[in-house]
Amino acid sequence: MKKLPPDAPRPTEAELEILHVLWAADACTVREVHDALNPSIGTGYTTTLKLLQVMHAKGLVARDDSQRAHVYRAMYSKERTQKRFLLDLVQRVFDGSSSQLVLHALGSQHTSREELRQIRSLLNKLDKDAL
């Protein structure tokens, strides 16, 4: 997968749903994406096709058209996309303060013991690296 450039387009909510399908399956035809999307949304096949075409034009997905059914795959990994959204969120909502983001995230919902253990482990690693 390509490195996510800073000026890469930000996916819309509908495009993110499609990306989740592609990340889970690695590559899909339009039919496979359409079938995997939540049926309660009621999106038609042609809407799914159009969204994938727009995403291809935006550079969010790659398309293999060497076969009759075009196969799409995400251009950027889930982790890189998450990082991009997170950095944007920190800048826009928390005035660039990662600590404020973490404090709000941990204080606003239940955190399991396992999640807390992982957080402590990460904090210990970051603390050691800062020395």
mmCIF file of C-alpha atoms in Angstrom:
data_model
loop_
_atom_site.group_PDB
_atom_site.id
_atom_site.type_symbol
_atom_site.label_atom_id
_atom_site.label_comp_id
_atom_site.label_asym_id
_atom_site.label_seq_id
_atom_site.Cartn_x
_atom_site.Cartn_y
_atom_site.Cartn_z
ATOM 1 C CA MET A 1 0.000 0.000 0.000
ATOM 2 C CA LYS A 2 1.089 3.534 -0.683
ATOM 3 C CA LYS A 3 2.160 6.054 1.923
ATOM 4 C CA LEU A 4 -0.710 8.409 2.696
ATOM 5 C CA PRO A 5 0.237 11.866 1.378
ATOM 6 C CA PRO A 6 -0.823 14.885 3.468
ATOM 7 C CA ASP A 7 -3.029 16.171 0.656
ATOM 8 C CA ALA A 8 -4.825 12.849 0.075
ATOM 9 C CA PRO A 9 -8.594 13.294 -0.033
ATOM 10 C CA ARG A 10 -10.481 12.513 3.143
ATOM 11 C CA PRO A 11 -13.070 9.750 2.612
ATOM 12 C CA THR A 12 -16.724 10.518 3.255
ATOM 13 C CA GLU A 13 -18.787 8.355 5.635
ATOM 14 C CA ALA A 14 -20.109 6.264 2.730
ATOM 15 C CA GLU A 15 -16.600 5.872 1.321
ATOM 16 C CA LEU A 16 -15.330 4.784 4.748
ATOM 17 C CA GLU A 17 -17.947 2.029 4.842
ATOM 18 C CA ILE A 18 -16.651 0.766 1.501
ATOM 19 C CA LEU A 19 -13.042 1.018 2.704
ATOM 20 C CA HIS A 20 -13.902 -1.121 5.736
ATOM 21 C CA VAL A 21 -15.171 -3.818 3.369
ATOM 22 C CA LEU A 22 -12.032 -3.582 1.227
ATOM 23 C CA TRP A 23 -9.698 -3.630 4.245
ATOM 24 C CA ALA A 24 -11.404 -6.765 5.568
ATOM 25 C CA ALA A 25 -11.295 -8.611 2.256
ATOM 26 C CA ASP A 26 -8.196 -7.032 0.648
ATOM 27 C CA ALA A 27 -9.858 -6.811 -2.763
ATOM 28 C CA CYS A 28 -13.458 -7.031 -3.987
ATOM 29 C CA THR A 29 -15.652 -6.675 -7.023
ATOM 30 C CA VAL A 30 -18.451 -4.114 -6.960
ATOM 31 C CA ARG A 31 -20.928 -6.945 -6.306
ATOM 32 C CA GLU A 32 -18.911 -8.195 -3.324
ATOM 33 C CA VAL A 33 -18.693 -4.692 -1.838
ATOM 34 C CA HIS A 34 -22.396 -4.129 -2.429
ATOM 35 C CA ASP A 35 -23.336 -7.463 -0.814
ATOM 36 C CA ALA A 36 -21.095 -6.794 2.208
ATOM 37 C CA LEU A 37 -22.547 -3.355 2.943
ATOM 38 C CA ASN A 38 -25.240 -3.155 5.590
ATOM 39 C CA PRO A 39 -28.514 -4.108 3.871
ATOM 40 C CA SER A 40 -30.478 -1.712 6.087
ATOM 41 C CA ILE A 41 -28.844 1.237 4.331
ATOM 42 C CA GLY A 42 -30.703 0.297 1.173
ATOM 43 C CA THR A 43 -27.905 1.357 -1.171
ATOM 44 C CA GLY A 44 -28.433 0.131 -4.698
ATOM 45 C CA TYR A 45 -25.799 -1.623 -6.779
ATOM 46 C CA THR A 46 -25.409 1.362 -9.096
ATOM 47 C CA THR A 47 -24.820 3.648 -6.097
ATOM 48 C CA THR A 48 -22.061 1.325 -4.882
ATOM 49 C CA LEU A 49 -20.563 1.290 -8.375
ATOM 50 C CA LYS A 50 -20.672 5.083 -8.622
ATOM 51 C CA LEU A 51 -19.080 5.493 -5.179
ATOM 52 C CA LEU A 52 -16.244 3.155 -6.157
ATOM 53 C CA GLN A 53 -15.747 5.075 -9.416
ATOM 54 C CA VAL A 54 -15.574 8.363 -7.506
ATOM 55 C CA MET A 55 -13.179 6.814 -4.977
ATOM 56 C CA HIS A 56 -10.985 5.618 -7.853
ATOM 57 C CA ALA A 57 -10.944 9.103 -9.356
ATOM 58 C CA LYS A 58 -10.008 10.534 -5.933
ATOM 59 C CA GLY A 59 -7.189 8.027 -5.571
ATOM 60 C CA LEU A 60 -8.689 6.240 -2.572
ATOM 61 C CA VAL A 61 -8.941 2.861 -4.319
ATOM 62 C CA ALA A 62 -7.093 1.072 -7.099
ATOM 63 C CA ARG A 63 -9.011 -0.743 -9.806
ATOM 64 C CA ASP A 64 -7.930 -3.831 -11.714
ATOM 65 C CA ASP A 65 -9.949 -3.851 -14.915
ATOM 66 C CA SER A 66 -8.086 -6.702 -16.588
ATOM 67 C CA GLN A 67 -11.075 -8.987 -16.023
ATOM 68 C CA ARG A 68 -14.734 -8.547 -16.847
ATOM 69 C CA ALA A 69 -15.612 -7.743 -13.217
ATOM 70 C CA HIS A 70 -13.427 -4.898 -11.985
ATOM 71 C CA VAL A 71 -11.640 -5.604 -8.718
ATOM 72 C CA TYR A 72 -11.066 -2.788 -6.246
ATOM 73 C CA ARG A 73 -8.613 -2.510 -3.362
ATOM 74 C CA ALA A 74 -7.861 0.272 -0.913
ATOM 75 C CA MET A 75 -4.884 2.452 -1.841
ATOM 76 C CA TYR A 76 -4.064 3.212 1.794
ATOM 77 C CA SER A 77 -4.031 0.912 4.801
ATOM 78 C CA LYS A 78 -6.607 1.129 7.555
ATOM 79 C CA GLU A 79 -3.894 2.151 10.033
ATOM 80 C CA ARG A 80 -2.673 5.034 7.861
ATOM 81 C CA THR A 81 -6.213 6.245 7.295
ATOM 82 C CA GLN A 82 -6.973 6.064 11.019
ATOM 83 C CA LYS A 83 -3.800 8.000 11.786
ATOM 84 C CA ARG A 84 -4.732 10.691 9.277
ATOM 85 C CA PHE A 85 -8.203 11.112 10.797
ATOM 86 C CA LEU A 86 -6.769 11.104 14.307
ATOM 87 C CA LEU A 87 -4.152 13.759 13.531
ATOM 88 C CA ASP A 88 -6.839 15.889 11.900
ATOM 89 C CA LEU A 89 -9.122 15.427 14.913
ATOM 90 C CA VAL A 90 -6.368 16.377 17.360
ATOM 91 C CA GLN A 91 -5.613 19.545 15.394
ATOM 92 C CA ARG A 92 -9.192 20.648 14.764
ATOM 93 C CA VAL A 93 -10.915 19.668 18.010
ATOM 94 C CA PHE A 94 -8.204 19.479 20.676
ATOM 95 C CA ASP A 95 -5.962 22.366 19.567
ATOM 96 C CA GLY A 96 -3.125 19.959 18.787
ATOM 97 C CA SER A 97 -3.133 18.382 22.264
ATOM 98 C CA SER A 98 -2.908 14.591 22.136
ATOM 99 C CA SER A 99 -3.207 14.426 25.919
ATOM 100 C CA GLN A 100 -6.578 16.196 25.823
ATOM 101 C CA LEU A 101 -7.800 13.689 23.235
ATOM 102 C CA VAL A 102 -6.692 10.757 25.399
ATOM 103 C CA LEU A 103 -8.179 12.237 28.582
ATOM 104 C CA HIS A 104 -11.525 12.845 26.872
ATOM 105 C CA ALA A 105 -11.533 9.407 25.250
ATOM 106 C CA LEU A 106 -10.761 7.579 28.483
ATOM 107 C CA GLY A 107 -13.160 9.662 30.555
ATOM 108 C CA SER A 108 -16.138 9.373 28.244
ATOM 109 C CA GLN A 109 -16.625 5.604 28.090
ATOM 110 C CA HIS A 110 -15.851 2.377 29.940
ATOM 111 C CA THR A 111 -12.318 1.102 29.398
ATOM 112 C CA SER A 112 -11.628 -2.592 29.970
ATOM 113 C CA ARG A 113 -8.761 -3.855 32.122
ATOM 114 C CA GLU A 114 -7.076 -5.218 29.001
ATOM 115 C CA GLU A 115 -7.312 -1.844 27.250
ATOM 116 C CA LEU A 116 -5.897 -0.133 30.347
ATOM 117 C CA ARG A 117 -3.033 -2.648 30.407
ATOM 118 C CA GLN A 118 -2.254 -1.896 26.761
ATOM 119 C CA ILE A 119 -2.394 1.850 27.439
ATOM 120 C CA ARG A 120 -0.033 1.504 30.438
ATOM 121 C CA SER A 121 2.350 -0.567 28.338
ATOM 122 C CA LEU A 122 2.376 2.067 25.604
ATOM 123 C CA LEU A 123 2.871 4.878 28.130
ATOM 124 C CA ASN A 124 5.778 2.992 29.727
ATOM 125 C CA LYS A 125 7.385 2.514 26.315
ATOM 126 C CA LEU A 126 6.906 6.176 25.406
ATOM 127 C CA ASP A 127 8.316 7.201 28.788
ATOM 128 C CA LYS A 128 11.443 5.042 28.269
ATOM 129 C CA ASP A 129 11.915 6.375 24.722
ATOM 130 C CA ALA A 130 11.708 9.973 25.995
ATOM 131 C CA LEU A 131 14.743 9.511 28.283
#
